mmCIF file of C-alpha atoms and ligand atoms in Angstrom:
data_model
loop_
_atom_site.group_PDB
_atom_site.id
_atom_site.type_symbol
_atom_site.label_atom_id
_atom_site.label_comp_id
_atom_site.label_asym_id
_atom_site.label_seq_id
_atom_site.Cartn_x
_atom_site.Cartn_y
_atom_site.Cartn_z
ATOM 1 C CA UNK A 56 -26.365 -26.921 20.244
ATOM 2 C CA UNK A 57 -25.514 -26.678 23.925
ATOM 3 C CA UNK A 58 -25.924 -22.911 24.238
ATOM 4 C CA UNK A 59 -22.338 -22.696 25.633
ATOM 5 C CA UNK A 60 -20.025 -19.995 24.204
ATOM 6 C CA UNK A 61 -17.586 -21.489 21.704
ATOM 7 C CA UNK A 62 -13.876 -21.528 22.377
ATOM 8 C CA UNK A 63 -12.029 -18.810 20.441
ATOM 9 C CA UNK A 64 -10.334 -21.367 18.159
ATOM 10 C CA UNK A 65 -13.592 -23.166 17.383
ATOM 11 C CA UNK A 66 -15.409 -19.899 16.828
ATOM 12 C CA UNK A 67 -12.777 -18.596 14.394
ATOM 13 C CA UNK A 68 -12.939 -21.855 12.455
ATOM 14 C CA UNK A 69 -16.669 -21.329 12.030
ATOM 15 C CA UNK A 70 -16.184 -17.648 11.176
ATOM 16 C CA UNK A 71 -13.668 -18.651 8.486
ATOM 17 C CA UNK A 72 -16.285 -20.973 7.014
ATOM 18 C CA UNK A 73 -18.757 -18.052 6.862
ATOM 19 C CA UNK A 74 -15.957 -15.994 5.331
ATOM 20 C CA UNK A 75 -15.663 -18.201 2.269
ATOM 21 C CA UNK A 76 -19.432 -18.062 1.828
ATOM 22 C CA UNK A 77 -19.771 -14.332 2.377
ATOM 23 C CA UNK A 78 -16.651 -13.230 0.588
ATOM 24 C CA UNK A 79 -18.215 -12.648 -2.839
ATOM 25 C CA UNK A 80 -15.689 -12.257 -5.647
ATOM 26 C CA UNK A 81 -12.710 -12.661 -3.355
ATOM 27 C CA UNK A 82 -11.982 -14.429 -0.143
ATOM 28 C CA UNK A 83 -12.905 -12.553 3.003
ATOM 29 C CA UNK A 84 -10.735 -14.257 5.580
ATOM 30 C CA UNK A 85 -12.374 -12.623 8.519
ATOM 31 C CA UNK A 86 -15.136 -10.437 9.827
ATOM 32 C CA UNK A 87 -14.864 -7.433 12.048
ATOM 33 C CA UNK A 88 -14.719 -8.005 15.750
ATOM 34 C CA UNK A 89 -18.070 -6.245 16.212
ATOM 35 C CA UNK A 90 -19.633 -9.113 14.255
ATOM 36 C CA UNK A 91 -17.746 -11.653 16.330
ATOM 37 C CA UNK A 92 -18.915 -9.849 19.464
ATOM 38 C CA UNK A 93 -22.465 -10.031 18.227
ATOM 39 C CA UNK A 94 -22.237 -13.733 17.466
ATOM 40 C CA UNK A 95 -20.139 -14.654 20.470
ATOM 41 C CA UNK A 96 -20.139 -12.115 23.295
ATOM 42 C CA UNK A 97 -17.409 -14.166 25.044
ATOM 43 C CA UNK A 98 -14.861 -12.651 22.663
ATOM 44 C CA UNK A 99 -13.734 -9.066 22.889
ATOM 45 C CA UNK A 100 -11.162 -6.861 21.232
ATOM 46 C CA UNK A 101 -8.899 -6.643 24.294
ATOM 47 C CA UNK A 102 -8.666 -10.439 24.562
ATOM 48 C CA UNK A 103 -8.032 -10.739 20.829
ATOM 49 C CA UNK A 104 -5.261 -8.121 21.020
ATOM 50 C CA UNK A 105 -3.729 -9.934 23.967
ATOM 51 C CA UNK A 106 -3.652 -13.179 21.964
ATOM 52 C CA UNK A 107 -2.178 -11.394 18.941
ATOM 53 C CA UNK A 108 0.513 -9.636 20.960
ATOM 54 C CA UNK A 109 1.601 -12.913 22.577
ATOM 55 C CA UNK A 110 1.973 -14.630 19.211
ATOM 56 C CA UNK A 111 3.345 -11.623 17.281
ATOM 57 C CA UNK A 112 6.925 -11.983 15.991
ATOM 58 C CA UNK A 113 9.618 -9.436 16.730
ATOM 59 C CA UNK A 114 9.516 -6.636 14.174
ATOM 60 C CA UNK A 115 12.500 -5.219 12.289
ATOM 61 C CA UNK A 116 13.444 -1.555 11.745
ATOM 62 C CA UNK A 117 13.340 -0.059 15.246
ATOM 63 C CA UNK A 118 15.537 1.166 18.066
ATOM 64 C CA UNK A 119 14.941 1.229 21.793
ATOM 65 C CA UNK A 120 16.212 2.977 24.886
ATOM 66 C CA UNK A 121 16.828 -0.513 26.273
ATOM 67 C CA UNK A 122 19.398 -1.327 23.578
ATOM 68 C CA UNK A 123 23.049 -1.243 24.643
ATOM 69 C CA UNK A 124 24.542 2.231 23.997
ATOM 70 C CA UNK A 125 21.374 3.722 22.528
ATOM 71 C CA UNK A 126 21.907 6.595 20.114
ATOM 72 C CA UNK A 127 20.054 9.505 21.739
ATOM 73 C CA UNK A 128 20.084 11.362 18.401
ATOM 74 C CA UNK A 129 17.773 8.664 17.049
ATOM 75 C CA UNK A 130 14.965 10.268 19.055
ATOM 76 C CA UNK A 131 16.184 13.661 20.350
ATOM 77 C CA UNK A 132 17.562 16.791 18.722
ATOM 78 C CA UNK A 133 21.097 17.947 19.634
ATOM 79 C CA UNK A 134 19.525 20.926 21.480
ATOM 80 C CA UNK A 135 17.430 18.638 23.674
ATOM 81 C CA UNK A 136 20.469 16.531 24.504
ATOM 82 C CA UNK A 137 22.570 19.631 25.287
ATOM 83 C CA UNK A 138 19.884 20.955 27.633
ATOM 84 C CA UNK A 139 19.739 17.714 29.605
ATOM 85 C CA UNK A 140 23.136 16.025 29.662
ATOM 86 C CA UNK A 141 21.895 12.753 31.102
ATOM 87 C CA UNK A 142 18.401 11.493 31.120
ATOM 88 C CA UNK A 143 16.802 8.224 32.028
ATOM 89 C CA UNK A 144 13.684 6.531 30.742
ATOM 90 C CA UNK A 145 11.369 4.890 33.246
ATOM 91 C CA UNK A 146 10.611 2.122 30.784
ATOM 92 C CA UNK A 147 11.903 0.896 27.443
ATOM 93 C CA UNK A 148 10.586 3.221 24.740
ATOM 94 C CA UNK A 149 10.767 2.052 21.165
ATOM 95 C CA UNK A 150 11.167 4.239 18.113
ATOM 96 C CA UNK A 151 9.866 2.607 14.959
ATOM 97 C CA UNK A 152 12.047 3.296 11.922
ATOM 98 C CA UNK A 153 9.818 1.642 9.354
ATOM 99 C CA UNK A 154 8.069 4.769 8.104
ATOM 100 C CA UNK A 155 8.396 8.536 8.263
ATOM 101 C CA UNK A 156 5.876 8.815 11.100
ATOM 102 C CA UNK A 157 8.771 7.743 13.343
ATOM 103 C CA UNK A 158 6.467 6.716 16.186
ATOM 104 C CA UNK A 159 7.872 6.672 19.723
ATOM 105 C CA UNK A 160 5.984 3.870 21.382
ATOM 106 C CA UNK A 161 5.666 3.245 25.113
ATOM 107 C CA UNK A 162 5.262 -0.227 26.545
ATOM 108 C CA UNK A 163 1.847 -1.712 25.826
ATOM 109 C CA UNK A 164 1.132 0.925 23.174
ATOM 110 C CA UNK A 165 1.088 0.957 19.391
ATOM 111 C CA UNK A 166 2.225 3.204 16.574
ATOM 112 C CA UNK A 167 -0.085 5.289 14.396
ATOM 113 C CA UNK A 168 -0.626 2.384 12.023
ATOM 114 C CA UNK A 169 -1.950 0.235 14.898
ATOM 115 C CA UNK A 170 0.003 -2.702 13.446
ATOM 116 C CA UNK A 171 3.173 -2.510 15.569
ATOM 117 C CA UNK A 172 3.263 -2.738 19.339
ATOM 118 C CA UNK A 173 5.816 -2.284 22.086
ATOM 119 C CA UNK A 174 5.596 -5.531 24.056
ATOM 120 C CA UNK A 175 7.898 -5.387 27.085
ATOM 121 C CA UNK A 176 10.406 -3.168 25.307
ATOM 122 C CA UNK A 177 10.392 -5.098 22.041
ATOM 123 C CA UNK A 178 8.596 -3.929 18.891
ATOM 124 C CA UNK A 179 6.351 -6.633 17.490
ATOM 125 C CA UNK A 180 4.403 -6.908 14.265
ATOM 126 C CA UNK A 181 0.747 -7.644 14.999
ATOM 127 C CA UNK A 182 0.046 -8.210 11.299
ATOM 128 C CA UNK A 183 2.815 -10.632 10.310
ATOM 129 C CA UNK A 184 1.039 -13.672 8.827
ATOM 130 C CA UNK A 185 -2.420 -12.117 9.259
ATOM 131 C CA UNK A 186 -3.897 -11.304 5.833
ATOM 132 C CA UNK A 187 -7.501 -10.252 6.303
ATOM 133 C CA UNK A 188 -8.522 -10.155 2.669
ATOM 134 C CA UNK A 189 -7.378 -11.923 -0.495
ATOM 135 C CA UNK A 190 -8.618 -11.366 -4.038
ATOM 136 C CA UNK A 191 -7.369 -12.268 -7.496
ATOM 137 C CA UNK A 192 -7.439 -9.045 -9.541
ATOM 138 C CA UNK A 193 -6.216 -7.980 -12.965
ATOM 139 C CA UNK A 194 -2.879 -6.196 -12.551
ATOM 140 C CA UNK A 195 -4.495 -3.162 -14.229
ATOM 141 C CA UNK A 196 -6.622 -2.720 -11.089
ATOM 142 C CA UNK A 197 -3.590 -1.812 -8.932
ATOM 143 C CA UNK A 198 -3.094 0.067 -11.340
ATOM 144 C CA UNK A 199 -0.052 -1.137 -13.278
ATOM 145 C CA UNK A 200 -0.359 -0.520 -17.028
ATOM 146 C CA UNK A 201 3.247 -1.285 -18.007
ATOM 147 C CA UNK A 202 3.808 -4.494 -16.049
ATOM 148 C CA UNK A 203 2.669 -7.829 -17.510
ATOM 149 C CA UNK A 204 -0.593 -6.471 -19.022
ATOM 150 C CA UNK A 205 -3.605 -8.708 -18.508
ATOM 151 C CA UNK A 206 -1.938 -10.869 -15.835
ATOM 152 C CA UNK A 207 -3.734 -11.888 -12.644
ATOM 153 C CA UNK A 208 -2.408 -10.645 -9.339
ATOM 154 C CA UNK A 209 -2.996 -12.628 -6.159
ATOM 155 C CA UNK A 210 -3.677 -9.642 -3.934
ATOM 156 C CA UNK A 211 -3.652 -9.433 -0.168
ATOM 157 C CA UNK A 212 -3.840 -6.985 2.703
ATOM 158 C CA UNK A 213 -3.655 -6.850 6.465
ATOM 159 C CA UNK A 214 -5.180 -4.243 8.744
ATOM 160 C CA UNK A 215 -3.453 -0.903 9.354
ATOM 161 C CA UNK A 216 -1.994 2.190 7.691
ATOM 162 C CA UNK A 217 0.361 4.949 8.870
ATOM 163 C CA UNK A 218 -1.728 7.574 7.072
ATOM 164 C CA UNK A 219 -5.278 8.781 7.654
ATOM 165 C CA UNK A 220 -6.442 9.927 4.217
ATOM 166 C CA UNK A 221 -9.876 11.496 4.379
ATOM 167 C CA UNK A 222 -10.668 10.071 0.936
ATOM 168 C CA UNK A 223 -9.503 6.508 1.643
ATOM 169 C CA UNK A 224 -11.449 4.031 -0.487
ATOM 170 C CA UNK A 225 -10.353 1.058 1.667
ATOM 171 C CA UNK A 226 -10.811 2.674 5.074
ATOM 172 C CA UNK A 227 -12.621 -0.335 6.548
ATOM 173 C CA UNK A 228 -9.327 -2.223 6.595
ATOM 174 C CA UNK A 229 -6.706 0.545 6.432
ATOM 175 C CA UNK A 230 -8.068 2.265 9.517
ATOM 176 C CA UNK A 231 -8.853 -0.983 11.359
ATOM 177 C CA UNK A 232 -6.891 -2.546 14.190
ATOM 178 C CA UNK A 233 -5.533 -6.065 13.638
ATOM 179 C CA UNK A 234 -7.824 -7.397 16.377
ATOM 180 C CA UNK A 235 -10.844 -6.004 14.499
ATOM 181 C CA UNK A 236 -10.434 -8.793 11.934
ATOM 182 C CA UNK A 237 -9.155 -11.881 13.718
ATOM 183 C CA UNK A 238 -7.656 -14.512 11.420
ATOM 184 C CA UNK A 239 -5.496 -17.581 11.754
ATOM 185 C CA UNK A 240 -1.802 -17.405 10.857
ATOM 186 C CA UNK A 241 -0.836 -17.859 7.178
ATOM 187 C CA UNK A 242 2.868 -18.553 6.553
ATOM 188 C CA UNK A 243 4.683 -16.687 3.711
ATOM 189 C CA UNK A 244 5.319 -19.957 1.859
ATOM 190 C CA UNK A 245 1.595 -20.768 2.032
ATOM 191 C CA UNK A 246 0.799 -17.443 0.311
ATOM 192 C CA UNK A 247 3.320 -18.162 -2.454
ATOM 193 C CA UNK A 248 1.905 -21.676 -2.891
ATOM 194 C CA UNK A 249 -1.670 -20.361 -3.003
ATOM 195 C CA UNK A 250 -0.739 -17.878 -5.750
ATOM 196 C CA UNK A 251 0.939 -20.683 -7.724
ATOM 197 C CA UNK A 252 -2.078 -22.972 -7.327
ATOM 198 C CA UNK A 253 -4.287 -20.224 -8.811
ATOM 199 C CA UNK A 254 -1.869 -19.734 -11.720
ATOM 200 C CA UNK A 255 -1.289 -16.126 -10.684
ATOM 201 C CA UNK A 256 2.118 -14.961 -11.961
ATOM 202 C CA UNK A 257 2.050 -11.977 -9.585
ATOM 203 C CA UNK A 258 1.494 -11.425 -5.871
ATOM 204 C CA UNK A 259 0.315 -7.889 -5.052
ATOM 205 C CA UNK A 260 0.585 -6.297 -1.628
ATOM 206 C CA UNK A 261 -2.252 -3.813 -1.730
ATOM 207 C CA UNK A 262 -5.569 -2.424 -0.340
ATOM 208 C CA UNK A 263 -4.124 -1.206 2.984
ATOM 209 C CA UNK A 264 -0.618 0.299 3.199
ATOM 210 C CA UNK A 265 1.642 -2.755 2.865
ATOM 211 C CA UNK A 266 4.569 -1.009 4.544
ATOM 212 C CA UNK A 267 2.925 -1.898 7.861
ATOM 213 C CA UNK A 268 3.474 -5.569 7.043
ATOM 214 C CA UNK A 269 6.946 -5.038 5.563
ATOM 215 C CA UNK A 270 8.516 -8.066 7.241
ATOM 216 C CA UNK A 271 5.719 -10.333 5.996
ATOM 217 C CA UNK A 272 5.727 -9.034 2.417
ATOM 218 C CA UNK A 273 9.505 -9.362 2.171
ATOM 219 C CA UNK A 274 9.289 -12.987 3.305
ATOM 220 C CA UNK A 275 6.427 -13.699 0.883
ATOM 221 C CA UNK A 276 8.275 -12.102 -2.064
ATOM 222 C CA UNK A 277 11.406 -14.113 -1.252
ATOM 223 C CA UNK A 278 9.361 -17.333 -1.043
ATOM 224 C CA UNK A 279 7.583 -16.551 -4.331
ATOM 225 C CA UNK A 280 10.590 -15.692 -6.508
ATOM 226 C CA UNK A 281 11.911 -19.294 -6.792
ATOM 227 C CA UNK A 282 8.476 -20.220 -8.179
ATOM 228 C CA UNK A 283 8.818 -17.491 -10.852
ATOM 229 C CA UNK A 284 6.082 -15.453 -9.218
ATOM 230 C CA UNK A 285 6.709 -11.708 -9.334
ATOM 231 C CA UNK A 286 5.755 -9.478 -6.409
ATOM 232 C CA UNK A 287 4.440 -5.923 -6.567
ATOM 233 C CA UNK A 288 3.790 -3.249 -3.981
ATOM 234 C CA UNK A 289 0.954 -0.710 -4.035
ATOM 235 C CA UNK A 290 2.069 1.948 -1.599
ATOM 236 C CA UNK A 291 1.748 5.493 -0.314
ATOM 237 C CA UNK A 292 5.556 5.722 -0.370
ATOM 238 C CA UNK A 293 5.859 6.795 3.267
ATOM 239 C CA UNK A 294 8.382 4.134 4.253
ATOM 240 C CA UNK A 295 11.947 5.048 5.233
ATOM 241 C CA UNK A 296 14.942 4.504 2.957
ATOM 242 C CA UNK A 297 16.315 1.350 4.632
ATOM 243 C CA UNK A 298 13.167 -0.785 4.377
ATOM 244 C CA UNK A 299 12.556 0.547 0.866
ATOM 245 C CA UNK A 300 16.031 -0.605 -0.171
ATOM 246 C CA UNK A 301 15.075 -4.152 0.836
ATOM 247 C CA UNK A 302 11.702 -3.862 -0.865
ATOM 248 C CA UNK A 303 13.275 -2.676 -4.125
ATOM 249 C CA UNK A 304 15.522 -5.756 -4.086
ATOM 250 C CA UNK A 305 12.782 -8.253 -3.215
ATOM 251 C CA UNK A 306 9.998 -6.770 -5.354
ATOM 252 C CA UNK A 307 9.591 -6.505 -9.109
ATOM 253 C CA UNK A 308 7.357 -3.455 -9.319
ATOM 254 C CA UNK A 309 6.256 -0.606 -7.076
ATOM 255 C CA UNK A 310 3.338 1.761 -7.478
ATOM 256 C CA UNK A 311 3.501 4.861 -5.336
ATOM 257 C CA UNK A 312 0.686 7.339 -4.731
ATOM 258 C CA UNK A 313 1.721 10.933 -5.184
ATOM 259 C CA UNK A 314 -1.431 12.183 -3.541
ATOM 260 C CA UNK A 315 -0.976 15.877 -4.174
ATOM 261 C CA UNK A 316 1.900 18.209 -4.858
ATOM 262 C CA UNK A 317 1.693 20.185 -1.626
ATOM 263 C CA UNK A 318 2.879 19.639 1.913
ATOM 264 C CA UNK A 319 -0.275 21.331 3.253
ATOM 265 C CA UNK A 320 -2.411 18.834 1.352
ATOM 266 C CA UNK A 321 -0.470 15.893 2.773
ATOM 267 C CA UNK A 322 -0.709 17.277 6.302
ATOM 268 C CA UNK A 323 -4.373 18.303 6.241
ATOM 269 C CA UNK A 324 -5.892 15.538 4.147
ATOM 270 C CA UNK A 325 -3.601 12.543 4.722
ATOM 271 C CA UNK A 326 -1.947 13.142 8.116
ATOM 272 C CA UNK A 327 1.457 12.851 6.450
ATOM 273 C CA UNK A 328 4.074 14.897 4.563
ATOM 274 C CA UNK A 329 5.134 15.297 0.943
ATOM 275 C CA UNK A 330 8.918 15.152 1.287
ATOM 276 C CA UNK A 331 9.278 11.480 2.365
ATOM 277 C CA UNK A 332 7.037 10.424 -0.537
ATOM 278 C CA UNK A 333 9.147 12.304 -3.092
ATOM 279 C CA UNK A 334 12.257 10.741 -1.575
ATOM 280 C CA UNK A 335 10.755 7.235 -1.887
ATOM 281 C CA UNK A 336 9.706 7.822 -5.501
ATOM 282 C CA UNK A 337 13.207 8.947 -6.443
ATOM 283 C CA UNK A 338 14.723 5.954 -4.641
ATOM 284 C CA UNK A 339 12.359 3.476 -6.331
ATOM 285 C CA UNK A 340 13.032 5.069 -9.741
ATOM 286 C CA UNK A 341 16.751 4.445 -9.336
ATOM 287 C CA UNK A 342 16.228 0.789 -8.381
ATOM 288 C CA UNK A 343 15.734 -2.225 -10.634
ATOM 289 C CA UNK A 344 12.029 -2.419 -9.715
ATOM 290 C CA UNK A 345 9.495 -1.115 -12.229
ATOM 291 C CA UNK A 346 7.771 2.090 -11.023
ATOM 292 C CA UNK A 347 4.386 3.672 -11.711
ATOM 293 C CA UNK A 348 2.766 6.684 -10.024
ATOM 294 C CA UNK A 349 -0.853 7.410 -9.167
ATOM 295 C CA UNK A 350 -2.390 10.795 -8.454
ATOM 296 C CA UNK A 351 -5.966 10.517 -7.180
ATOM 297 C CA UNK A 352 -7.450 13.850 -8.225
ATOM 298 C CA UNK A 353 -9.883 15.092 -5.586
ATOM 299 C CA UNK A 354 -12.133 18.030 -6.523
ATOM 300 C CA UNK A 355 -11.149 21.305 -4.783
ATOM 301 C CA UNK A 356 -8.348 19.675 -2.744
ATOM 302 C CA UNK A 357 -5.535 18.812 -5.174
ATOM 303 C CA UNK A 358 -6.874 19.672 -8.636
ATOM 304 C CA UNK A 359 -5.518 23.217 -9.040
ATOM 305 C CA UNK A 360 -3.499 24.158 -12.082
ATOM 306 C CA UNK A 361 -0.586 24.901 -9.772
ATOM 307 C CA UNK A 362 -0.596 21.463 -8.126
ATOM 308 C CA UNK A 363 -1.081 19.486 -11.322
ATOM 309 C CA UNK A 364 1.617 21.480 -13.114
ATOM 310 C CA UNK A 365 4.011 21.230 -10.164
ATOM 311 C CA UNK A 366 3.506 17.476 -10.025
ATOM 312 C CA UNK A 367 4.086 16.981 -13.761
ATOM 313 C CA UNK A 368 7.176 19.203 -13.755
ATOM 314 C CA UNK A 369 8.623 17.338 -10.771
ATOM 315 C CA UNK A 370 8.029 13.917 -12.362
ATOM 316 C CA UNK A 371 9.538 15.035 -15.666
ATOM 317 C CA UNK A 372 12.498 16.778 -14.022
ATOM 318 C CA UNK A 373 13.366 14.078 -11.477
ATOM 319 C CA UNK A 374 12.289 10.860 -13.193
ATOM 320 C CA UNK A 375 12.204 11.643 -16.898
ATOM 321 C CA UNK A 376 9.446 10.920 -19.419
ATOM 322 C CA UNK A 377 9.042 7.150 -19.085
ATOM 323 C CA UNK A 378 7.463 6.611 -15.632
ATOM 324 C CA UNK A 379 3.726 6.007 -16.211
ATOM 325 C CA UNK A 380 1.445 8.306 -14.215
ATOM 326 C CA UNK A 381 -2.246 7.651 -13.598
ATOM 327 C CA UNK A 382 -4.635 10.528 -12.881
ATOM 328 C CA UNK A 383 -7.486 8.645 -11.267
ATOM 329 C CA UNK A 384 -11.035 9.624 -10.520
ATOM 330 C CA UNK A 385 -12.146 10.195 -6.930
ATOM 331 C CA UNK A 386 -15.480 8.786 -5.771
ATOM 332 C CA UNK A 387 -17.071 10.177 -2.604
ATOM 333 C CA UNK A 388 -16.099 7.976 0.342
ATOM 334 C CA UNK A 389 -15.096 7.854 4.014
ATOM 335 C CA UNK A 390 -14.750 11.405 5.395
ATOM 336 C CA UNK A 391 -15.436 13.170 2.098
ATOM 337 C CA UNK A 392 -18.954 11.994 1.178
ATOM 338 C CA UNK A 393 -20.037 15.495 0.170
ATOM 339 C CA UNK A 394 -17.496 16.078 -2.565
ATOM 340 C CA UNK A 395 -18.574 15.162 -6.107
ATOM 341 C CA UNK A 396 -16.754 12.572 -8.234
ATOM 342 C CA UNK A 397 -13.867 14.129 -10.152
ATOM 343 C CA UNK A 398 -15.145 15.635 -13.420
ATOM 344 C CA UNK A 399 -13.681 13.766 -16.386
ATOM 345 C CA UNK A 400 -12.612 17.139 -17.818
ATOM 346 C CA UNK A 401 -10.321 17.649 -14.793
ATOM 347 C CA UNK A 402 -8.590 14.316 -15.418
ATOM 348 C CA UNK A 403 -8.223 15.178 -19.088
ATOM 349 C CA UNK A 404 -6.667 18.516 -18.094
ATOM 350 C CA UNK A 405 -4.193 16.734 -15.777
ATOM 351 C CA UNK A 406 -3.260 14.324 -18.578
ATOM 352 C CA UNK A 407 -2.869 17.191 -21.074
ATOM 353 C CA UNK A 408 -0.557 19.063 -18.672
ATOM 354 C CA UNK A 409 1.585 15.934 -18.235
ATOM 355 C CA UNK A 410 1.796 15.393 -21.998
ATOM 356 C CA UNK A 411 2.674 19.054 -22.517
ATOM 357 C CA UNK A 412 5.516 18.703 -19.981
ATOM 358 C CA UNK A 413 6.885 15.765 -21.975
ATOM 359 C CA UNK A 414 5.660 12.750 -19.959
ATOM 360 C CA UNK A 415 5.168 9.829 -22.344
ATOM 361 C CA UNK A 416 2.589 7.733 -20.508
ATOM 362 C CA UNK A 417 -0.036 9.744 -18.606
ATOM 363 C CA UNK A 418 -3.390 7.998 -18.075
ATOM 364 C CA UNK A 419 -6.949 8.786 -17.118
ATOM 365 C CA UNK A 420 -7.972 6.231 -14.478
ATOM 366 C CA UNK A 421 -11.292 5.024 -12.994
ATOM 367 C CA UNK A 422 -13.133 6.122 -16.159
ATOM 368 C CA UNK A 423 -13.666 2.863 -18.111
ATOM 369 C CA UNK A 424 -13.627 3.225 -21.884
ATOM 370 C CA UNK A 425 -11.967 6.665 -21.873
ATOM 371 C CA UNK A 426 -9.287 7.070 -24.597
ATOM 372 C CA UNK A 427 -6.925 8.056 -21.761
ATOM 373 C CA UNK A 428 -6.977 4.386 -20.633
ATOM 374 C CA UNK A 429 -4.923 3.467 -23.709
ATOM 375 C CA UNK A 430 -1.157 3.415 -24.168
ATOM 376 C CA UNK A 431 0.048 5.479 -27.122
ATOM 377 C CA UNK A 432 3.437 5.029 -28.748
ATOM 378 C CA UNK A 433 5.624 8.070 -28.035
ATOM 379 C CA UNK A 434 7.278 7.512 -31.426
ATOM 380 C CA UNK A 435 4.349 7.333 -33.883
ATOM 381 C CA UNK A 436 1.296 8.075 -31.692
ATOM 382 C CA UNK A 437 -0.473 4.770 -32.501
ATOM 383 C CA UNK A 438 -2.554 2.997 -29.858
ATOM 384 C CA UNK A 439 -0.358 0.097 -28.764
ATOM 385 C CA UNK A 440 -2.425 -1.135 -25.799
ATOM 386 C CA UNK A 441 -6.159 -0.593 -25.963
ATOM 387 C CA UNK A 442 -7.938 -0.930 -22.628
ATOM 388 C CA UNK A 443 -11.306 -0.472 -21.096
ATOM 389 C CA UNK A 444 -10.730 0.146 -17.417
ATOM 390 C CA UNK A 445 -9.008 -2.917 -15.974
ATOM 391 C CA UNK A 446 -9.238 -4.949 -19.166
ATOM 392 C CA UNK A 447 -6.795 -5.181 -22.051
ATOM 393 C CA UNK A 448 -8.654 -5.333 -25.376
ATOM 394 C CA UNK A 449 -5.739 -5.243 -27.816
ATOM 395 C CA UNK A 450 -1.928 -5.167 -27.740
ATOM 396 C CA UNK A 451 0.369 -4.028 -30.545
ATOM 397 C CA UNK A 452 3.716 -4.714 -28.885
ATOM 398 C CA UNK A 453 6.559 -6.918 -30.091
ATOM 399 C CA UNK A 454 9.315 -7.619 -27.575
ATOM 400 C CA UNK A 455 8.677 -4.347 -25.785
ATOM 401 C CA UNK A 456 8.532 -2.301 -28.981
ATOM 402 C CA UNK A 457 5.727 -0.629 -30.905
ATOM 403 C CA UNK A 458 4.481 -2.989 -33.634
ATOM 404 C CA UNK A 459 4.036 -0.040 -36.000
ATOM 405 C CA UNK A 460 7.292 1.913 -35.702
ATOM 406 C CA UNK A 461 9.544 -0.266 -33.489
ATOM 407 C CA UNK A 462 9.909 2.501 -30.864
ATOM 408 C CA UNK A 463 10.848 1.015 -27.430
ATOM 409 C CA UNK A 464 8.037 1.170 -24.856
ATOM 410 C CA UNK A 465 9.104 1.428 -21.205
ATOM 411 C CA UNK A 466 7.857 -1.392 -18.985
ATOM 412 C CA UNK A 467 8.044 -5.083 -18.116
ATOM 413 C CA UNK A 468 6.222 -7.018 -20.806
ATOM 414 C CA UNK A 469 7.208 -10.667 -20.246
HETATM 415 S S1 SF4 B 1752 5.152 1.771 10.617
HETATM 416 FE FE1 SF4 B 1752 3.548 2.235 12.135
HETATM 417 S S2 SF4 B 1752 4.581 2.211 14.124
HETATM 418 FE FE2 SF4 B 1752 6.170 2.357 12.542
HETATM 419 S S3 SF4 B 1752 6.572 4.565 12.336
HETATM 420 FE FE3 SF4 B 1752 5.052 4.016 10.786
HETATM 421 S S4 SF4 B 1752 3.059 4.402 11.758
HETATM 422 FE FE4 SF4 B 1752 4.580 4.361 13.384
#
């Protein structure tokens, strides 16, 4: 040892080695920048961001005042334009069109998700090729209960999220900045190859909000399909229609959180809005991709009779009976450490309301061993998939039909 600070490249190589050792069940590709700072004070977040921004590829889904003939209505209301017939911008401002936050981003600044930056008038993705965590999980963990039951999903995330849910269970990465977890570049083809080498038939984009790495996930899904690897998205559904159209074509399944059936809840607890999520769910339901919905039931915040009934009626009315819906248990985390875990009786009530409204496949989630983990045939009522939490114990399905009464069961089974 010379006592000299390591170069950034050399240091990250060593950090990656620690990552494999420290990563436990999965592969932690990086460590937060505070740990890097502690181990090597020569590195700091500003320098890491500078490096990232220089290497970051141009993003898609944005407009800018610097574009030829910019459409002022992309950013301003007709009233604003009428009040000021001509207006100039001192510098190129970008409007990101990837999600419903619609961030207007000045040069050198980032959007709410922290993953996209205006670099000299061009929007760049700071998270393209930068997965910070990779695990191989059962597909039931996402959760998908009607998509290749029991299959392994090669699951990855970057930093960043457009939302700020007070109950986030992955806040360490969703609320992080890309420079908080520095990693080397991983090409889309390398992700597809890694999934194949682990015999994972599915790649899952999950943990943070994958919309923030839309360009990367689309490229990964397109690289994986020729290898017969399916790709799935685990999302809050806050993306805009155009990127979702591409996702529905490139992906095989989409799980969308319907966090609560109230705009106030979305605004106060998630920093978002209900309407764009409902729009995304309807769009995904009309596509060829398989769809499932999750409602994390948080005590006192979204567990009222009115909200649970409104949600079930909307799902039944807009999507019909066959979209699986998971009522999952909240555990105290992040900014809501003082709320109790969701009582099991509340989840059972939510499931009963959904069944009463005619939904065929409502589940109780995050309560391993509960009878609400199982899939019941809507035709004869028999248990056709018996589960305990993330694990499939028994399947009574033949070519997508109930083994007992031959009733078709919605889903992707092979
Ligand atoms: S993806 Fe990020 S930058 Fe783009 S609108 Fe959403 S929060 Fe803003």
